[in-house]
Amino acid sequence: ETHGITFRIQVNVKELLDTDVLLKLLFHLPVNYPSTPPDISVNSDQLTRAQCMDMKDKLLEQAKKHLSEPMIHDLILWIQQHLKYVIKPSAAVCSEKTALSKGTSTEDGIWMLLLHLDHMRAKAKYVKTVQKWASDLRLTGRLMFMGKIILILLQGDRSNVKEYLILQKTCKVDVDSSGKKCKEKMISVLCETKVQSQHKRFQTFEVKEYSTLDELQKEFETAGLTTLFSEFVPPLLK
């Protein structure tokens, strides 16, 4: 009653090279949890002390986003989905990734993702969040507004594209009708494909507004994405 509750959870997670990592997570829930975040300890025989500390810091950051609501299940799901992006890989893995990034062709290559959002209530905050994710994941492309149509077009390493999609679906990016922070539930993946030779690579990520469908179409045509536009955008107007 005065010290709260402490419990341990063990979970297997796929790491960078698809090997299983056994995480030993210790959560101490204070009496006023969830208004106060839990104390967290992370241990693993397969990770260094520095990696465990880094993971703990990241989990505490996530916990602060879930104040006043039960969060342990969300934190475990988050670490399962993000472990490979959270821990700092070993020198050998770093060297391997550097060698791949310097080459012109990796196994996965450059991928493209086209998303449709139903609405943005907290537009300014939402846009800022999308820009930060794109920057952090080194993704280029466009966040496009045309009337009620909202599209996100991304290009980048396949793993980073997939990481963006995880963030988009699992983080609280908007507010509901009562003004409470909420996750994005009205999102459609229109297309996820490898960038082809006829596609122009975007050099930056930009937020753009278009007054007409023709303007939006020209954006796609300039990027060599005429087929993508004709297949997925006009149906959104119906």
Coordinates of C-alpha atoms in Angstrom, one line a residue:
E1 CA 0.0 0.0 0.0
T2 CA 2.9 2.4 0.6
H3 CA 5.6 1.0 -1.8
G4 CA 3.5 0.0 -4.8
I5 CA 4.0 -3.2 -6.8
T6 CA 7.1 -4.8 -8.4
F7 CA 7.0 -7.5 -11.0
R8 CA 9.3 -9.1 -13.6
I9 CA 8.6 -9.9 -17.2
Q10 CA 10.8 -11.9 -19.6
V11 CA 10.2 -11.5 -23.3
N12 CA 12.0 -12.7 -26.5
V13 CA 12.6 -10.1 -29.2
K14 CA 14.1 -10.4 -32.7
E15 CA 17.2 -8.2 -32.8
L16 CA 19.2 -6.7 -35.7
L17 CA 20.3 -9.9 -37.3
D18 CA 17.0 -11.8 -36.5
T19 CA 18.5 -13.5 -33.5
D20 CA 16.4 -13.9 -30.4
V21 CA 17.2 -11.6 -27.5
L22 CA 15.9 -12.5 -24.0
L23 CA 15.0 -9.3 -22.2
K24 CA 14.4 -9.3 -18.4
L25 CA 12.3 -6.3 -17.6
L26 CA 11.6 -5.2 -14.0
F27 CA 8.7 -2.7 -13.4
H28 CA 8.1 -1.0 -10.1
L29 CA 4.7 0.6 -10.0
P30 CA 4.5 3.4 -7.4
V31 CA 1.3 3.9 -5.4
N32 CA 0.1 6.7 -7.6
Y33 CA 0.7 4.8 -10.9
P34 CA -0.2 5.5 -13.7
S35 CA -0.2 9.2 -12.8
T36 CA 3.5 8.6 -12.1
P37 CA 5.6 6.5 -14.5
P38 CA 7.0 3.2 -13.2
D39 CA 10.7 2.6 -12.3
I40 CA 12.1 0.3 -15.0
S41 CA 15.2 -2.0 -15.0
V42 CA 16.4 -3.7 -18.2
N43 CA 18.8 -6.7 -18.3
S44 CA 19.9 -9.1 -20.9
D45 CA 22.8 -11.6 -21.2
Q46 CA 23.0 -10.8 -24.9
L47 CA 23.3 -7.0 -24.6
T48 CA 25.9 -4.7 -23.1
R49 CA 25.2 -2.7 -20.0
A50 CA 25.2 0.5 -22.1
Q51 CA 22.6 -1.0 -24.5
C52 CA 20.4 -2.0 -21.5
M53 CA 20.7 1.5 -20.1
D54 CA 19.9 3.1 -23.4
M55 CA 16.8 0.8 -23.7
K56 CA 15.7 1.8 -20.2
D57 CA 16.0 5.5 -21.0
K58 CA 13.9 5.0 -24.2
L59 CA 11.2 3.0 -22.2
L60 CA 11.0 5.8 -19.6
E61 CA 10.5 8.4 -22.5
Q62 CA 7.7 6.3 -23.8
A63 CA 6.2 5.9 -20.3
K64 CA 5.9 9.7 -20.0
K65 CA 3.7 9.7 -23.1
H66 CA 1.2 7.4 -21.4
L67 CA 0.7 9.1 -18.1
S68 CA -2.7 8.6 -16.4
E69 CA -3.4 5.4 -18.3
P70 CA -2.2 1.8 -17.9
M71 CA 1.0 1.5 -19.9
I72 CA 2.9 -1.7 -19.2
H73 CA 1.4 -3.6 -22.0
D74 CA 2.0 -0.7 -24.4
L75 CA 5.6 -0.5 -23.3
I76 CA 6.3 -4.2 -23.9
L77 CA 4.7 -4.0 -27.3
W78 CA 6.8 -0.9 -28.1
I79 CA 10.1 -2.6 -27.1
Q80 CA 9.2 -5.7 -29.1
Q81 CA 8.6 -3.5 -32.2
H82 CA 11.5 -1.1 -31.7
L83 CA 14.4 -3.0 -30.1
K84 CA 16.4 -3.2 -33.3
Y85 CA 16.2 0.6 -33.7
V86 CA 16.8 1.4 -30.0
I87 CA 19.9 -0.4 -29.2
K88 CA 23.3 0.6 -30.6
P89 CA 24.5 -2.2 -32.7
S90 CA 27.9 -3.8 -32.3
A91 CA 30.9 -2.6 -34.2
A92 CA 30.7 -5.5 -36.5
V93 CA 27.1 -4.8 -37.4
C94 CA 27.9 -1.1 -37.8
S95 CA 30.6 -1.9 -40.2
E96 CA 28.3 -4.2 -42.2
K97 CA 25.6 -1.5 -42.3
T98 CA 28.1 1.1 -43.3
A99 CA 29.4 -1.0 -46.2
L100 CA 25.8 -1.6 -47.4
S101 CA 24.9 2.0 -47.2
K102 CA 27.9 3.0 -49.3
G103 CA 26.9 0.5 -52.0
T104 CA 24.4 1.5 -54.6
S105 CA 22.4 -1.8 -54.2
T106 CA 21.3 -3.4 -51.0
E107 CA 19.1 -6.4 -50.9
D108 CA 16.0 -4.4 -50.1
G109 CA 16.9 -1.3 -52.1
I110 CA 14.9 2.0 -51.8
W111 CA 11.2 1.7 -51.1
M112 CA 8.2 3.9 -51.4
L113 CA 5.1 4.2 -49.2
L114 CA 1.9 6.0 -50.0
L115 CA -0.5 6.6 -47.1
H116 CA -3.9 8.2 -46.9
L117 CA -5.1 9.9 -43.7
D118 CA -8.7 10.6 -43.0
H119 CA -8.2 13.8 -41.1
M120 CA -6.0 15.8 -38.8
R121 CA -7.6 17.5 -35.8
A122 CA -4.4 18.9 -34.3
K123 CA -2.9 19.7 -37.7
A124 CA 0.2 21.8 -36.6
K125 CA 1.3 19.2 -34.0
Y126 CA 0.6 16.3 -36.3
V127 CA 2.6 17.9 -39.2
K128 CA 5.5 18.6 -36.9
T129 CA 5.5 15.0 -35.7
V130 CA 5.5 13.6 -39.3
Q131 CA 8.4 15.9 -40.2
K132 CA 10.4 14.8 -37.2
W133 CA 9.9 11.1 -38.0
A134 CA 10.8 11.6 -41.6
S135 CA 14.0 13.4 -40.6
D136 CA 14.9 10.9 -37.9
L137 CA 14.5 8.0 -40.3
R138 CA 16.2 9.8 -43.2
L139 CA 13.0 9.5 -45.4
T140 CA 12.2 11.9 -48.2
G141 CA 8.9 12.7 -49.9
R142 CA 5.8 14.8 -49.4
L143 CA 3.0 15.4 -46.9
M144 CA 0.3 16.6 -49.3
F145 CA -3.0 18.4 -48.6
M146 CA -5.6 18.9 -51.3
G147 CA -9.1 19.8 -50.1
K148 CA -10.0 17.0 -47.7
I149 CA -7.4 14.6 -49.1
I150 CA -4.3 14.1 -47.0
L151 CA -1.5 11.9 -48.4
I152 CA 2.0 11.0 -47.1
L153 CA 4.5 9.8 -49.8
L154 CA 7.7 8.5 -48.4
Q155 CA 10.9 7.1 -49.9
G156 CA 13.9 5.5 -48.1
D157 CA 15.5 2.3 -46.9
R158 CA 12.9 -0.4 -46.5
S159 CA 13.6 -0.9 -42.8
N160 CA 13.1 2.8 -42.2
V161 CA 9.9 2.9 -44.2
K162 CA 8.5 0.0 -42.1
E163 CA 9.7 1.8 -38.9
Y164 CA 7.8 4.9 -39.9
L165 CA 4.6 2.9 -40.4
I166 CA 5.0 1.4 -36.9
L167 CA 5.3 4.9 -35.4
Q168 CA 2.3 6.1 -37.4
K169 CA 0.1 3.3 -36.1
T170 CA 1.3 3.1 -32.5
C171 CA 2.1 6.6 -31.3
K172 CA -0.4 9.2 -30.2
V173 CA -0.2 11.7 -33.1
D174 CA -3.6 13.5 -33.0
V175 CA -6.5 14.3 -30.7
D176 CA -10.0 12.9 -30.6
S177 CA -13.2 14.9 -30.7
S178 CA -12.9 15.6 -26.9
G179 CA -9.3 16.9 -27.4
K180 CA -7.6 13.9 -25.8
K181 CA -4.4 12.6 -27.4
C182 CA -5.1 9.5 -29.6
K183 CA -3.4 7.1 -32.0
E184 CA -4.1 7.2 -35.7
K185 CA -6.8 4.8 -36.5
M186 CA -8.1 6.2 -39.8
I187 CA -5.0 5.4 -42.0
S188 CA -4.8 3.5 -45.2
V189 CA -1.7 2.0 -46.8
L190 CA -2.5 2.7 -50.5
C191 CA 0.8 1.4 -51.9
E192 CA 4.1 0.0 -50.6
T193 CA 6.6 -0.9 -53.3
K194 CA 10.2 -0.8 -54.4
V195 CA 11.3 2.4 -56.1
Q196 CA 11.8 1.7 -59.9
S197 CA 14.2 3.3 -62.3
Q198 CA 11.5 5.5 -63.8
H199 CA 10.7 7.0 -60.4
K200 CA 12.4 10.3 -59.4
R201 CA 14.0 10.2 -56.0
F202 CA 12.9 13.0 -53.7
Q203 CA 15.8 14.8 -52.1
T204 CA 13.9 16.3 -49.2
F205 CA 10.7 15.9 -47.2
E206 CA 8.3 18.7 -47.7
V207 CA 4.8 19.7 -46.6
K208 CA 2.8 21.1 -49.5
E209 CA -0.8 22.2 -50.1
Y210 CA -2.5 22.1 -53.5
S211 CA -5.6 24.1 -54.5
T212 CA -6.6 21.8 -57.3
L213 CA -6.4 18.1 -58.3
D214 CA -4.3 19.1 -61.3
E215 CA -1.6 20.6 -59.1
L216 CA -1.5 17.4 -57.1
Q217 CA -1.4 15.3 -60.2
K218 CA 1.6 17.4 -61.5
E219 CA 3.5 16.7 -58.3
F220 CA 3.1 12.9 -59.0
E221 CA 3.9 13.3 -62.7
T222 CA 7.1 15.2 -62.0
A223 CA 8.2 12.3 -59.8
G224 CA 7.5 9.8 -62.5
L225 CA 4.5 8.5 -60.5
T226 CA 1.7 9.1 -63.0
T227 CA 0.5 5.5 -62.7
L228 CA 0.5 5.6 -58.9
F229 CA -1.6 8.8 -59.0
S230 CA -4.2 7.5 -61.4
E231 CA -4.6 4.2 -59.6
F232 CA -5.0 5.5 -56.0
V233 CA -5.8 9.2 -55.8
P234 CA -9.0 9.8 -58.0
P235 CA -10.9 7.0 -56.1
L236 CA -10.4 9.0 -52.9
L237 CA -12.7 11.8 -54.3
K238 CA -15.6 9.5 -54.7

